[in-house]
Amino acid sequence: MPRNPNKARRFVVDGNTYTRSVRHSHSRPGGPDRDCCESLTIHRTGARGALRIVFREGPGRLVPGGWAMVSGEVSLATTESLYLHEPGAVRALMEVALARGWRPDGPSGTEIDGWTLFEDALRRRQASAGPPPAPQE
């Protein structure tokens, strides 16, 4: 049976358990000017605050919604994509947010423009994935 896409998924980083969920929304529902938005929410178990990383569509900023993209995919027109359902991408975004001052135990939720984290997270994700496999002859 497939998992419920609206249910938060668990993951563990440095001994702390977190949940993550991905959502798609529109600031202006219906019509051609929907303003599609993809968001990733990360919450540490037992903490009050949560991190919401928001990717809004715009010139050169691609999110699913009419484009030939899969759920959770975000991309700058000139670079590769990050998949917000992929644990490695979630961890990379979380590490960049932590390095920039996000506190999982903060008293309230924090919302960050995901595009400000994108390139650093993409570099971290690529570094953790290692080099591509060598071609076989």
PDB file of N, CA and C in Angstrom, residues 48-130:
ATOM      1  N   ARG A  48       9.051  23.139  20.179  1.00  0.00           N
ATOM      2  CA  ARG A  48       7.845  23.927  19.860  1.00  0.00           C
ATOM      3  C   ARG A  48       7.887  24.491  18.450  1.00  0.00           C
ATOM      4  N   GLY A  49       9.023  24.973  18.052  1.00  0.00           N
ATOM      5  CA  GLY A  49       9.123  25.644  16.763  1.00  0.00           C
ATOM      6  C   GLY A  49       9.330  24.672  15.619  1.00  0.00           C
ATOM      7  N   ALA A  50       9.117  25.166  14.423  1.00  0.00           N
ATOM      8  CA  ALA A  50       9.340  24.392  13.202  1.00  0.00           C
ATOM      9  C   ALA A  50       9.970  25.314  12.169  1.00  0.00           C
ATOM     10  N   LEU A  51      10.578  24.712  11.177  1.00  0.00           N
ATOM     11  CA  LEU A  51      11.174  25.461  10.074  1.00  0.00           C
ATOM     12  C   LEU A  51      10.340  25.209   8.834  1.00  0.00           C
ATOM     13  N   ARG A  52       9.892  26.276   8.195  1.00  0.00           N
ATOM     14  CA  ARG A  52       9.164  26.160   6.931  1.00  0.00           C
ATOM     15  C   ARG A  52      10.013  26.839   5.865  1.00  0.00           C
ATOM     16  N   ILE A  53      10.462  26.031   4.916  1.00  0.00           N
ATOM     17  CA  ILE A  53      11.289  26.526   3.809  1.00  0.00           C
ATOM     18  C   ILE A  53      10.381  26.626   2.592  1.00  0.00           C
ATOM     19  N   VAL A  54      10.226  27.841   2.077  1.00  0.00           N
ATOM     20  CA  VAL A  54       9.234  28.121   1.036  1.00  0.00           C
ATOM     21  C   VAL A  54       9.924  28.466  -0.279  1.00  0.00           C
ATOM     22  N   PHE A  55       9.491  27.784  -1.334  1.00  0.00           N
ATOM     23  CA  PHE A  55       9.989  28.042  -2.687  1.00  0.00           C
ATOM     24  C   PHE A  55       8.819  28.541  -3.520  1.00  0.00           C
ATOM     25  N   ARG A  56       8.803  29.852  -3.815  1.00  0.00           N
ATOM     26  CA  ARG A  56       7.746  30.437  -4.651  1.00  0.00           C
ATOM     27  C   ARG A  56       8.253  30.523  -6.089  1.00  0.00           C
ATOM     28  N   GLU A  57       7.347  30.261  -7.025  1.00  0.00           N
ATOM     29  CA  GLU A  57       7.733  30.356  -8.427  1.00  0.00           C
ATOM     30  C   GLU A  57       8.012  31.805  -8.799  1.00  0.00           C
ATOM     31  N   GLY A  58       8.828  31.995  -9.808  1.00  0.00           N
ATOM     32  CA  GLY A  58       9.148  33.328 -10.294  1.00  0.00           C
ATOM     33  C   GLY A  58      10.068  33.199 -11.485  1.00  0.00           C
ATOM     34  N   PRO A  59      10.500  34.301 -12.055  1.00  0.00           N
ATOM     35  CA  PRO A  59      11.403  34.236 -13.205  1.00  0.00           C
ATOM     36  C   PRO A  59      12.665  33.439 -12.869  1.00  0.00           C
ATOM     37  N   GLY A  60      12.896  32.369 -13.606  1.00  0.00           N
ATOM     38  CA  GLY A  60      14.064  31.522 -13.390  1.00  0.00           C
ATOM     39  C   GLY A  60      13.958  30.610 -12.177  1.00  0.00           C
ATOM     40  N   ARG A  61      12.822  30.619 -11.502  1.00  0.00           N
ATOM     41  CA  ARG A  61      12.597  29.791 -10.308  1.00  0.00           C
ATOM     42  C   ARG A  61      11.428  28.854 -10.598  1.00  0.00           C
ATOM     43  N   LEU A  62      11.729  27.582 -10.694  1.00  0.00           N
ATOM     44  CA  LEU A  62      10.740  26.614 -11.128  1.00  0.00           C
ATOM     45  C   LEU A  62      10.268  25.730  -9.979  1.00  0.00           C
ATOM     46  N   VAL A  63       8.958  25.572  -9.868  1.00  0.00           N
ATOM     47  CA  VAL A  63       8.331  24.656  -8.912  1.00  0.00           C
ATOM     48  C   VAL A  63       7.245  23.897  -9.678  1.00  0.00           C
ATOM     49  N   PRO A  64       6.795  22.740  -9.177  1.00  0.00           N
ATOM     50  CA  PRO A  64       5.736  22.010  -9.884  1.00  0.00           C
ATOM     51  C   PRO A  64       4.464  22.841  -9.974  1.00  0.00           C
ATOM     52  N   GLY A  65       3.704  22.585 -11.011  1.00  0.00           N
ATOM     53  CA  GLY A  65       2.434  23.306 -11.183  1.00  0.00           C
ATOM     54  C   GLY A  65       2.288  23.752 -12.617  1.00  0.00           C
ATOM     55  N   GLY A  66       2.007  22.825 -13.497  1.00  0.00           N
ATOM     56  CA  GLY A  66       1.890  23.168 -14.902  1.00  0.00           C
ATOM     57  C   GLY A  66       3.157  22.871 -15.681  1.00  0.00           C
ATOM     58  N   TRP A  67       4.285  22.812 -15.004  1.00  0.00           N
ATOM     59  CA  TRP A  67       5.545  22.465 -15.649  1.00  0.00           C
ATOM     60  C   TRP A  67       5.693  20.954 -15.629  1.00  0.00           C
ATOM     61  N   ALA A  68       6.590  20.444 -16.428  1.00  0.00           N
ATOM     62  CA  ALA A  68       6.865  19.003 -16.444  1.00  0.00           C
ATOM     63  C   ALA A  68       7.831  18.683 -15.313  1.00  0.00           C
ATOM     64  N   MET A  69       7.377  18.871 -14.082  1.00  0.00           N
ATOM     65  CA  MET A  69       8.201  18.620 -12.901  1.00  0.00           C
ATOM     66  C   MET A  69       7.433  17.699 -11.976  1.00  0.00           C
ATOM     67  N   VAL A  70       8.168  16.983 -11.147  1.00  0.00           N
ATOM     68  CA  VAL A  70       7.531  16.073 -10.196  1.00  0.00           C
ATOM     69  C   VAL A  70       7.294  16.780  -8.872  1.00  0.00           C
ATOM     70  N   SER A  71       6.401  16.239  -8.066  1.00  0.00           N
ATOM     71  CA  SER A  71       6.103  16.792  -6.750  1.00  0.00           C
ATOM     72  C   SER A  71       7.381  16.935  -5.935  1.00  0.00           C
ATOM     73  N   GLY A  72       7.559  18.093  -5.345  1.00  0.00           N
ATOM     74  CA  GLY A  72       8.717  18.334  -4.490  1.00  0.00           C
ATOM     75  C   GLY A  72       9.964  18.788  -5.214  1.00  0.00           C
ATOM     76  N   GLU A  73       9.941  18.870  -6.533  1.00  0.00           N
ATOM     77  CA  GLU A  73      11.108  19.306  -7.291  1.00  0.00           C
ATOM     78  C   GLU A  73      11.136  20.830  -7.351  1.00  0.00           C
ATOM     79  N   VAL A  74      12.283  21.414  -7.027  1.00  0.00           N
ATOM     80  CA  VAL A  74      12.486  22.857  -7.164  1.00  0.00           C
ATOM     81  C   VAL A  74      13.788  23.060  -7.914  1.00  0.00           C
ATOM     82  N   SER A  75      13.821  24.070  -8.773  1.00  0.00           N
ATOM     83  CA  SER A  75      14.993  24.252  -9.614  1.00  0.00           C
ATOM     84  C   SER A  75      15.137  25.704 -10.033  1.00  0.00           C
ATOM     85  N   LEU A  76      16.385  26.159 -10.085  1.00  0.00           N
ATOM     86  CA  LEU A  76      16.684  27.415 -10.760  1.00  0.00           C
ATOM     87  C   LEU A  76      16.899  27.056 -12.210  1.00  0.00           C
ATOM     88  N   ALA A  77      16.524  27.898 -13.116  1.00  0.00           N
ATOM     89  CA  ALA A  77      16.592  27.589 -14.540  1.00  0.00           C
ATOM     90  C   ALA A  77      18.003  27.238 -14.992  1.00  0.00           C
ATOM     91  N   THR A  78      19.018  27.708 -14.267  1.00  0.00           N
ATOM     92  CA  THR A  78      20.393  27.494 -14.716  1.00  0.00           C
ATOM     93  C   THR A  78      21.128  26.387 -13.950  1.00  0.00           C
ATOM     94  N   THR A  79      20.469  25.718 -13.011  1.00  0.00           N
ATOM     95  CA  THR A  79      21.151  24.698 -12.216  1.00  0.00           C
ATOM     96  C   THR A  79      20.329  23.428 -12.134  1.00  0.00           C
ATOM     97  N   GLU A  80      20.854  22.462 -11.407  1.00  0.00           N
ATOM     98  CA  GLU A  80      20.146  21.218 -11.186  1.00  0.00           C
ATOM     99  C   GLU A  80      19.019  21.426 -10.186  1.00  0.00           C
ATOM    100  N   SER A  81      18.230  20.370  -9.990  1.00  0.00           N
ATOM    101  CA  SER A  81      17.089  20.426  -9.088  1.00  0.00           C
ATOM    102  C   SER A  81      17.415  19.843  -7.725  1.00  0.00           C
ATOM    103  N   LEU A  82      16.629  20.247  -6.748  1.00  0.00           N
ATOM    104  CA  LEU A  82      16.572  19.585  -5.448  1.00  0.00           C
ATOM    105  C   LEU A  82      15.182  18.959  -5.350  1.00  0.00           C
ATOM    106  N   TYR A  83      15.113  17.763  -4.756  1.00  0.00           N
ATOM    107  CA  TYR A  83      13.850  17.069  -4.566  1.00  0.00           C
ATOM    108  C   TYR A  83      13.527  17.084  -3.079  1.00  0.00           C
ATOM    109  N   LEU A  84      12.514  17.817  -2.688  1.00  0.00           N
ATOM    110  CA  LEU A  84      12.193  18.023  -1.284  1.00  0.00           C
ATOM    111  C   LEU A  84      11.693  16.763  -0.581  1.00  0.00           C
ATOM    112  N   HIS A  85      11.393  15.708  -1.334  1.00  0.00           N
ATOM    113  CA  HIS A  85      11.008  14.427  -0.734  1.00  0.00           C
ATOM    114  C   HIS A  85      12.245  13.579  -0.424  1.00  0.00           C
ATOM    115  N   GLU A  86      13.386  13.945  -0.962  1.00  0.00           N
ATOM    116  CA  GLU A  86      14.613  13.156  -0.803  1.00  0.00           C
ATOM    117  C   GLU A  86      15.303  13.503   0.516  1.00  0.00           C
ATOM    118  N   PRO A  87      15.562  12.506   1.373  1.00  0.00           N
ATOM    119  CA  PRO A  87      16.179  12.780   2.674  1.00  0.00           C
ATOM    120  C   PRO A  87      17.500  13.560   2.586  1.00  0.00           C
ATOM    121  N   GLY A  88      18.326  13.277   1.594  1.00  0.00           N
ATOM    122  CA  GLY A  88      19.592  13.991   1.465  1.00  0.00           C
ATOM    123  C   GLY A  88      19.410  15.469   1.168  1.00  0.00           C
ATOM    124  N   ALA A  89      18.409  15.791   0.374  1.00  0.00           N
ATOM    125  CA  ALA A  89      18.119  17.196   0.079  1.00  0.00           C
ATOM    126  C   ALA A  89      17.553  17.894   1.311  1.00  0.00           C
ATOM    127  N   VAL A  90      16.696  17.194   2.052  1.00  0.00           N
ATOM    128  CA  VAL A  90      16.126  17.760   3.279  1.00  0.00           C
ATOM    129  C   VAL A  90      17.248  18.061   4.266  1.00  0.00           C
ATOM    130  N   ARG A  91      18.155  17.100   4.433  1.00  0.00           N
ATOM    131  CA  ARG A  91      19.260  17.305   5.365  1.00  0.00           C
ATOM    132  C   ARG A  91      20.135  18.475   4.930  1.00  0.00           C
ATOM    133  N   ALA A  92      20.438  18.567   3.635  1.00  0.00           N
ATOM    134  CA  ALA A  92      21.271  19.661   3.135  1.00  0.00           C
ATOM    135  C   ALA A  92      20.611  21.014   3.401  1.00  0.00           C
ATOM    136  N   LEU A  93      19.318  21.134   3.132  1.00  0.00           N
ATOM    137  CA  LEU A  93      18.607  22.390   3.400  1.00  0.00           C
ATOM    138  C   LEU A  93      18.605  22.699   4.895  1.00  0.00           C
ATOM    139  N   MET A  94      18.398  21.670   5.719  1.00  0.00           N
ATOM    140  CA  MET A  94      18.389  21.874   7.167  1.00  0.00           C
ATOM    141  C   MET A  94      19.759  22.311   7.675  1.00  0.00           C
ATOM    142  N   GLU A  95      20.834  21.706   7.160  1.00  0.00           N
ATOM    143  CA  GLU A  95      22.185  22.090   7.578  1.00  0.00           C
ATOM    144  C   GLU A  95      22.495  23.538   7.217  1.00  0.00           C
ATOM    145  N   VAL A  96      22.082  23.973   6.035  1.00  0.00           N
ATOM    146  CA  VAL A  96      22.311  25.364   5.635  1.00  0.00           C
ATOM    147  C   VAL A  96      21.515  26.301   6.545  1.00  0.00           C
ATOM    148  N   ALA A  97      20.255  25.949   6.832  1.00  0.00           N
ATOM    149  CA  ALA A  97      19.438  26.777   7.730  1.00  0.00           C
ATOM    150  C   ALA A  97      20.055  26.849   9.127  1.00  0.00           C
ATOM    151  N   LEU A  98      20.563  25.717   9.638  1.00  0.00           N
ATOM    152  CA  LEU A  98      21.225  25.707  10.943  1.00  0.00           C
ATOM    153  C   LEU A  98      22.467  26.598  10.933  1.00  0.00           C
ATOM    154  N   ALA A  99      23.251  26.518   9.865  1.00  0.00           N
ATOM    155  CA  ALA A  99      24.461  27.334   9.752  1.00  0.00           C
ATOM    156  C   ALA A  99      24.127  28.827   9.704  1.00  0.00           C
ATOM    157  N   ARG A 100      22.918  29.151   9.247  1.00  0.00           N
ATOM    158  CA  ARG A 100      22.497  30.553   9.152  1.00  0.00           C
ATOM    159  C   ARG A 100      21.664  31.006  10.349  1.00  0.00           C
ATOM    160  N   GLY A 101      21.617  30.161  11.390  1.00  0.00           N
ATOM    161  CA  GLY A 101      21.005  30.621  12.629  1.00  0.00           C
ATOM    162  C   GLY A 101      19.683  30.012  13.040  1.00  0.00           C
ATOM    163  N   TRP A 102      19.104  29.103  12.241  1.00  0.00           N
ATOM    164  CA  TRP A 102      17.856  28.492  12.673  1.00  0.00           C
ATOM    165  C   TRP A 102      18.102  27.617  13.897  1.00  0.00           C
ATOM    166  N   ARG A 103      17.212  27.727  14.882  1.00  0.00           N
ATOM    167  CA  ARG A 103      17.303  26.908  16.096  1.00  0.00           C
ATOM    168  C   ARG A 103      16.076  25.999  16.161  1.00  0.00           C
ATOM    169  N   PRO A 104      16.274  24.675  16.084  1.00  0.00           N
ATOM    170  CA  PRO A 104      15.128  23.758  16.138  1.00  0.00           C
ATOM    171  C   PRO A 104      14.347  23.858  17.442  1.00  0.00           C
ATOM    172  N   ASP A 105      14.997  24.320  18.509  1.00  0.00           N
ATOM    173  CA  ASP A 105      14.318  24.427  19.802  1.00  0.00           C
ATOM    174  C   ASP A 105      13.786  25.838  20.049  1.00  0.00           C
ATOM    175  N   GLY A 106      13.721  26.650  19.006  1.00  0.00           N
ATOM    176  CA  GLY A 106      13.216  28.019  19.142  1.00  0.00           C
ATOM    177  C   GLY A 106      11.774  28.035  19.614  1.00  0.00           C
ATOM    178  N   PRO A 107      11.329  29.166  20.155  1.00  0.00           N
ATOM    179  CA  PRO A 107       9.994  29.248  20.741  1.00  0.00           C
ATOM    180  C   PRO A 107       8.852  29.294  19.729  1.00  0.00           C
ATOM    181  N   SER A 108       9.149  29.563  18.473  1.00  0.00           N
ATOM    182  CA  SER A 108       8.076  29.646  17.483  1.00  0.00           C
ATOM    183  C   SER A 108       8.585  29.173  16.131  1.00  0.00           C
ATOM    184  N   GLY A 109       7.681  29.118  15.173  1.00  0.00           N
ATOM    185  CA  GLY A 109       8.041  28.693  13.836  1.00  0.00           C
ATOM    186  C   GLY A 109       8.836  29.752  13.096  1.00  0.00           C
ATOM    187  N   THR A 110       9.631  29.288  12.159  1.00  0.00           N
ATOM    188  CA  THR A 110      10.447  30.177  11.338  1.00  0.00           C
ATOM    189  C   THR A 110      10.164  29.866   9.877  1.00  0.00           C
ATOM    190  N   GLU A 111       9.974  30.901   9.067  1.00  0.00           N
ATOM    191  CA  GLU A 111       9.803  30.721   7.631  1.00  0.00           C
ATOM    192  C   GLU A 111      10.985  31.361   6.923  1.00  0.00           C
ATOM    193  N   ILE A 112      11.562  30.605   5.991  1.00  0.00           N
ATOM    194  CA  ILE A 112      12.729  31.068   5.239  1.00  0.00           C
ATOM    195  C   ILE A 112      12.427  30.942   3.748  1.00  0.00           C
ATOM    196  N   ASP A 113      12.847  31.928   2.976  1.00  0.00           N
ATOM    197  CA  ASP A 113      12.768  31.847   1.518  1.00  0.00           C
ATOM    198  C   ASP A 113      13.763  30.775   1.075  1.00  0.00           C
ATOM    199  N   GLY A 114      13.261  29.683   0.540  1.00  0.00           N
ATOM    200  CA  GLY A 114      14.111  28.560   0.156  1.00  0.00           C
ATOM    201  C   GLY A 114      15.152  28.883  -0.896  1.00  0.00           C
ATOM    202  N   TRP A 115      14.859  29.877  -1.736  1.00  0.00           N
ATOM    203  CA  TRP A 115      15.815  30.210  -2.791  1.00  0.00           C
ATOM    204  C   TRP A 115      17.106  30.774  -2.206  1.00  0.00           C
ATOM    205  N   THR A 116      17.058  31.355  -1.006  1.00  0.00           N
ATOM    206  CA  THR A 116      18.281  31.866  -0.375  1.00  0.00           C
ATOM    207  C   THR A 116      19.166  30.727   0.135  1.00  0.00           C
ATOM    208  N   LEU A 117      18.614  29.533   0.281  1.00  0.00           N
ATOM    209  CA  LEU A 117      19.357  28.357   0.743  1.00  0.00           C
ATOM    210  C   LEU A 117      19.742  27.427  -0.403  1.00  0.00           C
ATOM    211  N   PHE A 118      19.102  27.587  -1.539  1.00  0.00           N
ATOM    212  CA  PHE A 118      19.146  26.610  -2.625  1.00  0.00           C
ATOM    213  C   PHE A 118      20.557  26.237  -3.072  1.00  0.00           C
ATOM    214  N   GLU A 119      21.348  27.219  -3.467  1.00  0.00           N
ATOM    215  CA  GLU A 119      22.655  26.898  -4.053  1.00  0.00           C
ATOM    216  C   GLU A 119      23.598  26.255  -3.038  1.00  0.00           C
ATOM    217  N   ASP A 120      23.605  26.745  -1.783  1.00  0.00           N
ATOM    218  CA  ASP A 120      24.439  26.118  -0.751  1.00  0.00           C
ATOM    219  C   ASP A 120      23.970  24.690  -0.480  1.00  0.00           C
ATOM    220  N   ALA A 121      22.667  24.479  -0.424  1.00  0.00           N
ATOM    221  CA  ALA A 121      22.134  23.137  -0.189  1.00  0.00           C
ATOM    222  C   ALA A 121      22.450  22.213  -1.364  1.00  0.00           C
ATOM    223  N   LEU A 122      22.371  22.722  -2.577  1.00  0.00           N
ATOM    224  CA  LEU A 122      22.692  21.926  -3.755  1.00  0.00           C
ATOM    225  C   LEU A 122      24.149  21.488  -3.709  1.00  0.00           C
ATOM    226  N   ARG A 123      25.055  22.401  -3.338  1.00  0.00           N
ATOM    227  CA  ARG A 123      26.479  22.033  -3.217  1.00  0.00           C
ATOM    228  C   ARG A 123      26.681  20.968  -2.150  1.00  0.00           C
ATOM    229  N   ARG A 124      26.029  21.125  -0.993  1.00  0.00           N
ATOM    230  CA  ARG A 124      26.138  20.120   0.079  1.00  0.00           C
ATOM    231  C   ARG A 124      25.601  18.771  -0.394  1.00  0.00           C
ATOM    232  N   ARG A 125      24.479  18.800  -1.083  1.00  0.00           N
ATOM    233  CA  ARG A 125      23.861  17.558  -1.569  1.00  0.00           C
ATOM    234  C   ARG A 125      24.776  16.865  -2.564  1.00  0.00           C
ATOM    235  N   GLN A 126      25.361  17.616  -3.462  1.00  0.00           N
ATOM    236  CA  GLN A 126      26.259  17.031  -4.458  1.00  0.00           C
ATOM    237  C   GLN A 126      27.519  16.479  -3.799  1.00  0.00           C
ATOM    238  N   ALA A 127      28.042  17.194  -2.794  1.00  0.00           N
ATOM    239  CA  ALA A 127      29.244  16.726  -2.095  1.00  0.00           C
ATOM    240  C   ALA A 127      28.970  15.438  -1.325  1.00  0.00           C
ATOM    241  N   SER A 128      27.790  15.331  -0.713  1.00  0.00           N
ATOM    242  CA  SER A 128      27.483  14.130   0.065  1.00  0.00           C
ATOM    243  C   SER A 128      27.170  12.938  -0.824  1.00  0.00           C
ATOM    244  N   ALA A 129      26.747  13.194  -2.060  1.00  0.00           N
ATOM    245  CA  ALA A 129      26.430  12.107  -2.982  1.00  0.00           C
ATOM    246  C   ALA A 129      27.695  11.499  -3.572  1.00  0.00           C
ATOM    247  N   GLY A 130      28.807  12.215  -3.514  1.00  0.00           N
ATOM    248  CA  GLY A 130      30.067  11.704  -4.056  1.00  0.00           C
ATOM    249  C   GLY A 130      30.127  11.887  -5.559  1.00  0.00           C
TER     250      GLY A 130
END
